[in-house]
mmCIF file of C-alpha atoms in Angstrom:
data_model
loop_
_atom_site.group_PDB
_atom_site.id
_atom_site.type_symbol
_atom_site.label_atom_id
_atom_site.label_comp_id
_atom_site.label_asym_id
_atom_site.label_seq_id
_atom_site.Cartn_x
_atom_site.Cartn_y
_atom_site.Cartn_z
ATOM 1 C CA ALA A 13 144.578 151.014 58.895
ATOM 2 C CA PRO A 14 140.674 151.329 59.379
ATOM 3 C CA LEU A 15 139.321 148.921 61.963
ATOM 4 C CA PRO A 16 137.605 145.849 60.763
ATOM 5 C CA LEU A 17 133.776 146.102 60.908
ATOM 6 C CA ALA A 18 132.411 144.124 63.806
ATOM 7 C CA ARG A 19 130.579 141.110 62.981
ATOM 8 C CA THR A 20 127.438 141.602 65.197
ATOM 9 C CA ARG A 21 124.122 141.422 64.114
ATOM 10 C CA PRO A 22 121.409 143.358 65.880
ATOM 11 C CA ALA A 23 119.117 141.189 67.976
ATOM 12 C CA PRO A 24 116.415 139.465 65.750
ATOM 13 C CA THR A 25 113.133 141.448 65.643
ATOM 14 C CA ALA A 26 110.035 139.189 66.605
ATOM 15 C CA ARG A 27 109.371 138.684 62.760
ATOM 16 C CA GLU A 28 112.777 137.106 62.242
ATOM 17 C CA ARG A 29 112.701 134.779 65.117
ATOM 18 C CA PRO A 30 111.751 131.146 64.253
ATOM 19 C CA PHE A 31 108.300 130.002 64.544
ATOM 20 C CA ARG A 32 107.773 127.987 67.645
ATOM 21 C CA ILE A 33 105.632 124.723 67.418
ATOM 22 C CA VAL A 34 104.302 122.175 69.749
ATOM 23 C CA LEU A 35 104.298 118.831 68.047
ATOM 24 C CA ALA A 36 102.369 116.193 70.087
ATOM 25 C CA ASP A 37 102.202 112.428 68.989
ATOM 26 C CA ASP A 38 102.367 109.426 70.937
ATOM 27 C CA SER A 39 104.536 107.611 68.164
ATOM 28 C CA VAL A 40 108.279 108.325 68.702
ATOM 29 C CA SER A 41 109.005 107.697 64.957
ATOM 30 C CA VAL A 42 106.186 110.259 63.890
ATOM 31 C CA ARG A 43 107.721 112.741 66.314
ATOM 32 C CA LYS A 44 111.369 112.169 64.987
ATOM 33 C CA ALA A 45 110.170 112.172 61.291
ATOM 34 C CA LEU A 46 107.979 115.343 61.652
ATOM 35 C CA GLY A 47 110.120 117.225 64.035
ATOM 36 C CA GLY A 48 113.177 116.462 62.032
ATOM 37 C CA ILE A 49 111.392 117.939 58.769
ATOM 38 C CA LEU A 50 110.265 121.201 60.644
ATOM 39 C CA THR A 51 113.549 121.768 62.441
ATOM 40 C CA ARG A 52 115.554 121.353 59.302
ATOM 41 C CA ALA A 53 113.267 123.963 57.823
ATOM 42 C CA GLY A 54 114.046 126.392 60.586
ATOM 43 C CA PHE A 55 111.067 125.925 62.953
ATOM 44 C CA GLU A 56 111.735 125.593 66.780
ATOM 45 C CA VAL A 57 109.954 122.444 67.629
ATOM 46 C CA ALA A 58 109.119 121.211 71.402
ATOM 47 C CA LEU A 59 108.107 117.457 71.216
ATOM 48 C CA ALA A 60 105.188 115.918 73.369
ATOM 49 C CA ALA A 61 104.257 112.257 73.669
ATOM 50 C CA ASP A 62 100.752 112.785 74.641
ATOM 51 C CA GLY A 63 98.199 115.696 75.204
ATOM 52 C CA GLU A 64 99.187 116.225 78.611
ATOM 53 C CA GLU A 65 102.766 117.016 78.042
ATOM 54 C CA ALA A 66 101.534 119.274 75.113
ATOM 55 C CA ALA A 67 99.403 121.135 77.626
ATOM 56 C CA VAL A 68 102.352 121.696 79.928
ATOM 57 C CA LEU A 69 104.629 123.089 76.974
ATOM 58 C CA LEU A 70 101.638 125.335 75.824
ATOM 59 C CA GLU A 71 101.322 126.827 79.148
ATOM 60 C CA GLY A 72 104.907 127.843 79.172
ATOM 61 C CA GLY A 73 104.455 129.419 75.735
ATOM 62 C CA PRO A 74 104.101 131.548 73.796
ATOM 63 C CA PHE A 75 104.026 129.117 70.637
ATOM 64 C CA ASP A 76 102.876 129.982 67.250
ATOM 65 C CA LEU A 77 101.111 126.525 66.408
ATOM 66 C CA LEU A 78 100.004 123.347 67.831
ATOM 67 C CA ILE A 79 100.430 120.415 65.479
ATOM 68 C CA THR A 80 98.765 117.197 67.049
ATOM 69 C CA ASP A 81 97.695 113.764 66.612
ATOM 70 C CA LEU A 82 94.281 112.652 67.542
ATOM 71 C CA GLU A 83 94.783 109.280 68.996
ATOM 72 C CA MET A 84 96.983 109.712 72.146
ATOM 73 C CA PRO A 85 96.986 108.645 75.876
ATOM 74 C CA ARG A 86 96.457 110.785 78.820
ATOM 75 C CA ARG A 87 94.785 113.601 76.747
ATOM 76 C CA ASN A 88 93.633 112.906 73.224
ATOM 77 C CA GLY A 89 93.926 115.471 70.251
ATOM 78 C CA TYR A 90 90.240 116.270 70.577
ATOM 79 C CA GLU A 91 90.543 116.827 74.381
ATOM 80 C CA LEU A 92 93.997 119.034 73.802
ATOM 81 C CA ILE A 93 92.352 121.248 71.205
ATOM 82 C CA ALA A 94 89.235 121.750 73.393
ATOM 83 C CA TRP A 95 91.476 122.761 76.304
ATOM 84 C CA LEU A 96 93.632 125.066 74.098
ATOM 85 C CA ARG A 97 90.377 126.998 73.085
ATOM 86 C CA ARG A 98 89.392 127.451 76.827
ATOM 87 C CA GLN A 99 92.567 129.018 77.946
ATOM 88 C CA PRO A 100 92.763 132.901 77.155
ATOM 89 C CA ALA A 101 96.396 132.662 76.221
ATOM 90 C CA THR A 102 96.087 130.201 73.561
ATOM 91 C CA ALA A 103 92.213 130.515 72.532
ATOM 92 C CA ARG A 104 93.352 131.926 68.917
ATOM 93 C CA LEU A 105 96.512 129.652 68.525
ATOM 94 C CA PRO A 106 96.123 127.577 65.245
ATOM 95 C CA ALA A 107 95.755 123.878 65.700
ATOM 96 C CA LEU A 108 96.817 121.606 63.017
ATOM 97 C CA VAL A 109 95.597 117.872 63.265
ATOM 98 C CA VAL A 110 98.066 115.582 61.477
ATOM 99 C CA THR A 111 96.231 111.965 61.760
ATOM 100 C CA THR A 112 95.470 108.492 60.094
ATOM 101 C CA ARG A 113 92.046 109.125 61.350
ATOM 102 C CA VAL A 114 91.050 110.795 57.994
ATOM 103 C CA GLY A 115 87.111 109.705 58.301
ATOM 104 C CA GLU A 116 84.624 112.498 58.018
ATOM 105 C CA ARG A 117 83.471 111.984 61.311
ATOM 106 C CA HIS A 118 86.898 112.424 62.919
ATOM 107 C CA GLN A 119 87.668 115.490 60.956
ATOM 108 C CA GLU A 120 84.118 116.905 61.687
ATOM 109 C CA LEU A 121 84.764 116.364 65.331
ATOM 110 C CA ALA A 122 88.262 117.823 65.123
ATOM 111 C CA PHE A 123 86.925 120.973 63.586
ATOM 112 C CA GLN A 124 83.961 121.077 66.239
ATOM 113 C CA VAL A 125 86.292 121.085 68.900
ATOM 114 C CA GLY A 126 88.415 124.002 67.265
ATOM 115 C CA ALA A 127 91.097 122.378 64.851
ATOM 116 C CA THR A 128 92.171 125.064 62.442
ATOM 117 C CA SER A 129 93.114 122.521 59.701
ATOM 118 C CA CYS A 130 93.611 118.679 59.255
ATOM 119 C CA LEU A 131 96.219 116.644 57.211
ATOM 120 C CA SER A 132 96.166 113.067 56.761
ATOM 121 C CA LYS A 133 99.168 110.744 57.594
ATOM 122 C CA PRO A 134 101.401 110.134 55.859
ATOM 123 C CA VAL A 135 101.760 113.902 54.912
ATOM 124 C CA GLY A 136 104.152 114.976 52.319
ATOM 125 C CA GLU A 137 107.043 117.267 53.612
ATOM 126 C CA ASP A 138 106.009 120.183 51.249
ATOM 127 C CA LEU A 139 102.445 120.256 52.384
ATOM 128 C CA LEU A 140 103.320 120.043 55.992
ATOM 129 C CA LEU A 141 106.012 122.962 55.572
ATOM 130 C CA ARG A 142 103.624 125.181 53.530
ATOM 131 C CA THR A 143 100.666 124.508 55.946
ATOM 132 C CA ALA A 144 102.845 124.883 59.078
ATOM 133 C CA ALA A 145 104.319 128.083 57.871
ATOM 134 C CA ASP A 146 101.048 129.541 56.841
ATOM 135 C CA LEU A 147 99.215 128.653 60.263
ATOM 136 C CA ALA A 148 102.360 129.620 62.412
ATOM 137 C CA ALA A 149 102.503 133.086 60.784
ATOM 138 C CA ARG A 150 98.772 133.449 61.607
ATOM 139 C CA GLY A 151 99.351 132.145 65.189
ATOM 140 C CA ARG A 152 102.262 134.701 65.651
ATOM 141 C CA ARG A 153 99.921 137.497 64.908
ATOM 142 C CA SER A 154 97.342 136.210 67.400
ATOM 143 C CA HIS A 155 99.565 136.789 70.301
ATOM 144 C CA ALA A 156 101.802 139.615 68.886
#
C-alpha cells in the first residue's frame, strides 16, 4: 500500500506569521478586552501596563505595530511614541493611539510626536481589527 502523505507543513513564510503587536494600557480591563479581540483575530499580542514596559518589549522586537493609550504611569503614550521615533529599529513602526482623550489638542499632540493613527475609546471591534491589520502590514514592510 502507498505510504500516507506526511502531515507536515513547510515552515511559515514571514508573510504567514501572525502580526506582532505591543499593546500598552494601564487599565487591566482594557488590556484584557483589546488583547482578547486581537488575539482571537490571530494577532500575537504582548501586553504592557505602562510605557516603560512597552519600551522594554519593543527593544526585544521586532514588532509590527504599537497600540498605546496616552495616559499611563512611568512613561505616557506621548513619551513612548517620541522614544519610539528616536530608535533606529522602531523609527518607522506604526503607532496607533487608542484613548478616551479625544480632544483635538490631545490628537494633535499625539500626531506631533509621531502617532500614525488615533481611535477613541470605546473602540468598535471591527474598526480596531481593520486599523490594526492595515497598520501592522505597513509595519511589517518597514522592517522586512
